[in-house]
PDB file of C-alpha atoms in Angstrom:
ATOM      1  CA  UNK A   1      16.956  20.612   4.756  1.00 36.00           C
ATOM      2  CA  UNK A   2      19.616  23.128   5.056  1.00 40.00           C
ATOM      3  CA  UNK A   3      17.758  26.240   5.567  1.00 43.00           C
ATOM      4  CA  UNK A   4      17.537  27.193   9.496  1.00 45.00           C
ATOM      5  CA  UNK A   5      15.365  29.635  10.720  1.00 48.00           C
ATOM      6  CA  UNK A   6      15.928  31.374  13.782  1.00 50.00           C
ATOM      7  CA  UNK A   7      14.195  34.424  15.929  1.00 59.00           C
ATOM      8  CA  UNK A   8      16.875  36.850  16.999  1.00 65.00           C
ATOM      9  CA  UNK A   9      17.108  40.094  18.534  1.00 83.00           C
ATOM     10  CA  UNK A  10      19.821  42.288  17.935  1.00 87.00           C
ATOM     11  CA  UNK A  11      21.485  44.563  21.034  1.00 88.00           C
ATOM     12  CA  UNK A  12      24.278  46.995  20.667  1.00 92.00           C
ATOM     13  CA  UNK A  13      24.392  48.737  23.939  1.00 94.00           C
ATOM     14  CA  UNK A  14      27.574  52.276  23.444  1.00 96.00           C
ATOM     15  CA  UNK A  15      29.693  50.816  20.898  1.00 96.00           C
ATOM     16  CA  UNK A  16      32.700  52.276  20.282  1.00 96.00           C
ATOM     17  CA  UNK A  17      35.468  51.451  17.229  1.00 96.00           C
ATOM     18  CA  UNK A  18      37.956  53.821  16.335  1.00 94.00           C
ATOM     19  CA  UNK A  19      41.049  52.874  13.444  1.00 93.00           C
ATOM     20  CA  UNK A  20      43.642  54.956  14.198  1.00 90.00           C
ATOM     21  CA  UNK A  21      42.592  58.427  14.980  1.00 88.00           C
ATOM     22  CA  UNK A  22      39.340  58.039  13.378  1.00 91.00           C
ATOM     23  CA  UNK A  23      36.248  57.372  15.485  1.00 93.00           C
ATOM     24  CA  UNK A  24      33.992  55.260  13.168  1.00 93.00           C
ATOM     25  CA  UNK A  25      31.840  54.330  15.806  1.00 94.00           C
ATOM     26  CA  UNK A  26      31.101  56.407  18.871  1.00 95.00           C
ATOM     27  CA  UNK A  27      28.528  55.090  21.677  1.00 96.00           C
ATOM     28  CA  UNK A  28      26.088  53.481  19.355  1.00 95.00           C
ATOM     29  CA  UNK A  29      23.374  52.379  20.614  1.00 95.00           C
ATOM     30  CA  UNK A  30      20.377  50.251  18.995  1.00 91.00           C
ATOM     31  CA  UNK A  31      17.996  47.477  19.611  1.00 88.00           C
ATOM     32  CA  UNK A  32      16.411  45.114  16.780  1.00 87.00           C
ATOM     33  CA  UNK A  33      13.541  43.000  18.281  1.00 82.00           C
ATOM     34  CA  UNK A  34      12.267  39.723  16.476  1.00 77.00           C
ATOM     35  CA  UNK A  35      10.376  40.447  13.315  1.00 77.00           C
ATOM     36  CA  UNK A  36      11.649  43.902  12.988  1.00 81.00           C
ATOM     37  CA  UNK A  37      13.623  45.397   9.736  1.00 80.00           C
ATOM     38  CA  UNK A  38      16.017  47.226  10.318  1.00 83.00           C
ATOM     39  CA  UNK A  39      18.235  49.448   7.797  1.00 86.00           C
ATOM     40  CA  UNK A  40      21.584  50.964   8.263  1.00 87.00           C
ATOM     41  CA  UNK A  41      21.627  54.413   5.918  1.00 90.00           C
ATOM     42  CA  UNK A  42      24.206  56.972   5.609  1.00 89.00           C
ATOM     43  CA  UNK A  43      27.185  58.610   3.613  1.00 91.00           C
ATOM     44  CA  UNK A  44      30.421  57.035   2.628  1.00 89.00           C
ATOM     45  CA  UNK A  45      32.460  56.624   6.436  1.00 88.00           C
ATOM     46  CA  UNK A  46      29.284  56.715   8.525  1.00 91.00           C
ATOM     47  CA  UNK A  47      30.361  53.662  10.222  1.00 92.00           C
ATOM     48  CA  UNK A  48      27.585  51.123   8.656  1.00 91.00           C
ATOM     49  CA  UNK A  49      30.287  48.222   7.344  1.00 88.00           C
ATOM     50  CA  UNK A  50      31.617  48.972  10.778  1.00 92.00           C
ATOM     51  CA  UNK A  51      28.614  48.178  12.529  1.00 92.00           C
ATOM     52  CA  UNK A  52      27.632  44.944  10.208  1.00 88.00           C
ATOM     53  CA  UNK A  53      31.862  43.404  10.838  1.00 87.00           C
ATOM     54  CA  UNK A  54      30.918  44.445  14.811  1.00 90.00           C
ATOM     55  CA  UNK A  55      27.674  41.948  14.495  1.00 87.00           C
ATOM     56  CA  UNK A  56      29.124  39.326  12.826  1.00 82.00           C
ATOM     57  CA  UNK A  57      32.497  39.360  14.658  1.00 83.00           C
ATOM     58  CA  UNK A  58      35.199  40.033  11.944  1.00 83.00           C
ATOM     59  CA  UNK A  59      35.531  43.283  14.249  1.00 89.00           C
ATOM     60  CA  UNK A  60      36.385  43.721  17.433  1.00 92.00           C
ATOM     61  CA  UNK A  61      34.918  47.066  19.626  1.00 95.00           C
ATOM     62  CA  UNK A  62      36.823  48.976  21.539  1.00 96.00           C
ATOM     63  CA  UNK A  63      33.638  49.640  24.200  1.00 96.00           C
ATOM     64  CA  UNK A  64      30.679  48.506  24.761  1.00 95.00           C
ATOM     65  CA  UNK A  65      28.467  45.378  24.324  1.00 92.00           C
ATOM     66  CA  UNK A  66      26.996  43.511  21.630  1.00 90.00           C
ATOM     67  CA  UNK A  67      24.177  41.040  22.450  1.00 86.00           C
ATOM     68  CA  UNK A  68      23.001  38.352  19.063  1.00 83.00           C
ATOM     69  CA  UNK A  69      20.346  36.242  20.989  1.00 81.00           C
ATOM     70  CA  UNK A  70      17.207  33.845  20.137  1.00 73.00           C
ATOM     71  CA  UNK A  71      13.999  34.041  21.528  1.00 64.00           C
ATOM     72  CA  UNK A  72      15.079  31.914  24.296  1.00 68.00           C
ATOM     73  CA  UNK A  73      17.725  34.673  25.385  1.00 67.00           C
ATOM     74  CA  UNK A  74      20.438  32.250  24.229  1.00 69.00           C
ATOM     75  CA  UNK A  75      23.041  33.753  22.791  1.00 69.00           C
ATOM     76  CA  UNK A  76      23.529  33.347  18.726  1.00 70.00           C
ATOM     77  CA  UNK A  77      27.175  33.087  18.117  1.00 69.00           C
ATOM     78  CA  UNK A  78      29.243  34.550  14.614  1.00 67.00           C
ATOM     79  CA  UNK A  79      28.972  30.623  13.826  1.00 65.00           C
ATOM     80  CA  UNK A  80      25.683  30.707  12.798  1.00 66.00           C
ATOM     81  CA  UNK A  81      25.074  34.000  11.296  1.00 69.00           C
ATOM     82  CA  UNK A  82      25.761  34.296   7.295  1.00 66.00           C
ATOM     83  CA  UNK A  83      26.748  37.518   5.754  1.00 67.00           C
ATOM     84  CA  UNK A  84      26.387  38.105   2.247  1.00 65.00           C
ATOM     85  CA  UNK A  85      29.073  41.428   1.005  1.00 66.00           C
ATOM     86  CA  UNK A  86      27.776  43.392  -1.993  1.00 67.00           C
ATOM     87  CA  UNK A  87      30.202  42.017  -4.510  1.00 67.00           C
ATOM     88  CA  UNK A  88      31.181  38.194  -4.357  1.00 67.00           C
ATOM     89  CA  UNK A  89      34.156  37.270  -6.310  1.00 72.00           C
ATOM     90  CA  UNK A  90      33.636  33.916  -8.141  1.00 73.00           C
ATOM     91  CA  UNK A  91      36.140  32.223  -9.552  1.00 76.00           C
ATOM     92  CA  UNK A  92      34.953  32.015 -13.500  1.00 73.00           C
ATOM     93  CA  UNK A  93      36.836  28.881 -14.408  1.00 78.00           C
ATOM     94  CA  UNK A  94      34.539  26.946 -11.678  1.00 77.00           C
ATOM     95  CA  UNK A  95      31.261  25.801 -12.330  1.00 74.00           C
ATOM     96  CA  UNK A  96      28.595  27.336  -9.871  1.00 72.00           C
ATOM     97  CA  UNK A  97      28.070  24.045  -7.864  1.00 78.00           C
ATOM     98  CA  UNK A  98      31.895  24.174  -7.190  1.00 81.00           C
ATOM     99  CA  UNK A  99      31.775  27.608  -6.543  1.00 77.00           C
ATOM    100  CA  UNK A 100      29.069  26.482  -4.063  1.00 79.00           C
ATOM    101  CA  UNK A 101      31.242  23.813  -2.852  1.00 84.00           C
ATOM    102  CA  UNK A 102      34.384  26.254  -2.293  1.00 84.00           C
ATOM    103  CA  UNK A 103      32.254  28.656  -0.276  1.00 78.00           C
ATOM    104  CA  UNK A 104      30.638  26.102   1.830  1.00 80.00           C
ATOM    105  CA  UNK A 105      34.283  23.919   2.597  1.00 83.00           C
ATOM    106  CA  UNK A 106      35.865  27.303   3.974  1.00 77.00           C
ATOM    107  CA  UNK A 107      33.080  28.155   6.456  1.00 73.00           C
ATOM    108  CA  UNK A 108      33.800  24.065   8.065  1.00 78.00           C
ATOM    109  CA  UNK A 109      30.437  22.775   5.753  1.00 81.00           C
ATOM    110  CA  UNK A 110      31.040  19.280   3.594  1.00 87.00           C
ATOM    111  CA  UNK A 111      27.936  18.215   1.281  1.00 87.00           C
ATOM    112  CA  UNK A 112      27.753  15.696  -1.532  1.00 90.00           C
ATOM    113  CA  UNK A 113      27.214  17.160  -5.106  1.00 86.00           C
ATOM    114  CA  UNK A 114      23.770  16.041  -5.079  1.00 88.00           C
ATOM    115  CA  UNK A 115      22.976  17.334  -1.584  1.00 87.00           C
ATOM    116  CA  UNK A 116      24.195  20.956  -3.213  1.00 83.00           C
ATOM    117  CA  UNK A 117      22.309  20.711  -6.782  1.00 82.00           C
ATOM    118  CA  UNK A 118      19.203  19.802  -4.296  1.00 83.00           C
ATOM    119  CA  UNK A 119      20.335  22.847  -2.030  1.00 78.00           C
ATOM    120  CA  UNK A 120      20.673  24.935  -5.770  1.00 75.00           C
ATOM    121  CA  UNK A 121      16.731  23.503  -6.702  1.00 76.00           C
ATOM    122  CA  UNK A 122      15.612  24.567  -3.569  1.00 75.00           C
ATOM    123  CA  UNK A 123      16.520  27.958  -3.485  1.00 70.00           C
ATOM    124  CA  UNK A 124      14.973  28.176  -7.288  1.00 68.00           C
ATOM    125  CA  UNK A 125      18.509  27.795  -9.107  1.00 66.00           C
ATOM    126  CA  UNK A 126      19.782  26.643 -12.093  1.00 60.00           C
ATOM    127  CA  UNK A 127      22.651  23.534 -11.927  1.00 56.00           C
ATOM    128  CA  UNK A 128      23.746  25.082 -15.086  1.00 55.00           C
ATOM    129  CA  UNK A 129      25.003  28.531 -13.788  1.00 50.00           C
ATOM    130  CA  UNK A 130      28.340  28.420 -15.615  1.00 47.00           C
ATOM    131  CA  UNK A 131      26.236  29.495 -19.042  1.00 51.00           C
ATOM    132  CA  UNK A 132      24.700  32.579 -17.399  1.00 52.00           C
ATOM    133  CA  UNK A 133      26.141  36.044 -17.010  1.00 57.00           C
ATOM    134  CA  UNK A 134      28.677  36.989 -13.884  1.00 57.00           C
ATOM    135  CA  UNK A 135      26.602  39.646 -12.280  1.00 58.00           C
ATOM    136  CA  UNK A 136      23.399  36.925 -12.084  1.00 60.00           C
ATOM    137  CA  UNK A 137      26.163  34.285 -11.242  1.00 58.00           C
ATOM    138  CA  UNK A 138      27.625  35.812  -8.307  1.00 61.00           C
ATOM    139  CA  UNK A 139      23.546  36.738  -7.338  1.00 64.00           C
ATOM    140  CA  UNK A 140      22.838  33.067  -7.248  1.00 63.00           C
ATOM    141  CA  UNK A 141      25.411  31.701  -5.743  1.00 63.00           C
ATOM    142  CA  UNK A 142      25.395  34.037  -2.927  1.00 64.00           C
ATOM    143  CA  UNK A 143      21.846  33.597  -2.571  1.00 60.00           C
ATOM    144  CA  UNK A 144      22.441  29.706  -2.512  1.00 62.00           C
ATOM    145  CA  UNK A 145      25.119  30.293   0.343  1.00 60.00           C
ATOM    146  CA  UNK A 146      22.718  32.316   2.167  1.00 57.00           C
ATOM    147  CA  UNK A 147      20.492  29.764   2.176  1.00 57.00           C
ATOM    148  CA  UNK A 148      22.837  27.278   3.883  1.00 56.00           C
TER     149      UNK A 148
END
């Protein structure tokens, strides 16, 4: 099974990031209990890719804390949380099981070929995603790395 389920809360408690002179962040504050959807809206610069690079620690803030936990109040670290961008660049002259196999090799994961076409059946895809169109490509293969 490669599909982990986990009950997290989310607490960012007066973040602050700034790039240069710009303030793209300043004191925000939010909570995100278990169970609870939360959505990130706003204009162009509003600081939401900010906020999502914070949480899953390709960022840095410059104040402030940031608390990932489970229900157990154990802390979740950036290990163990996926993060899926709006566009995935493929590489087209690789099938979509060694697309798969790319993705999962630079995040540290090593599965057999069969262990990803059952990872692919699981999550409802096709072995054969080298004979379907980019856009639905990329959706299924990031979907299948999200499922890791």
């Amino acid at each position: 099974m490669f599909l982990f389920l986990f009950v997290v809360m989310i607490k960012l408690q007066n973040i602050t990031k700034s790039f240069k002179d710009k303030k793209a962040l300043d004191n925000l504050s939010l909570s995100v209990n278990s169970g609870e959807i939360y959505g990130l809206l706003g204009a162009n610069g509003a600081g939401k890719s900010t906020t999502l690079n914070l949480l899953i620690g390709f960022l840095e803030a410059d104040s402030g804390v940031i608390k990932i936990t489970n229900s157990k109040d154990h802390p979740i670290t950036t290990d163990m949380i996926g993060y899926i961008p709006e566009n995935v660049n493929l590489y087209p002259y690789l099938s979509g099981i060694e697309n798969l196999d790319y993705f999962c090799r630079l995040s540290g994961l090593i599965f057999k070929s069969s262990e990803l076409e059952d990872l692919l059946n699981e999550c409802g895809l096709e072995l054969s995603l080298i004979h379907i169109s980019e856009p639905t490509r990329q959706e299924a293969i990031s979907y299948a790395v999200f499922c890791l």
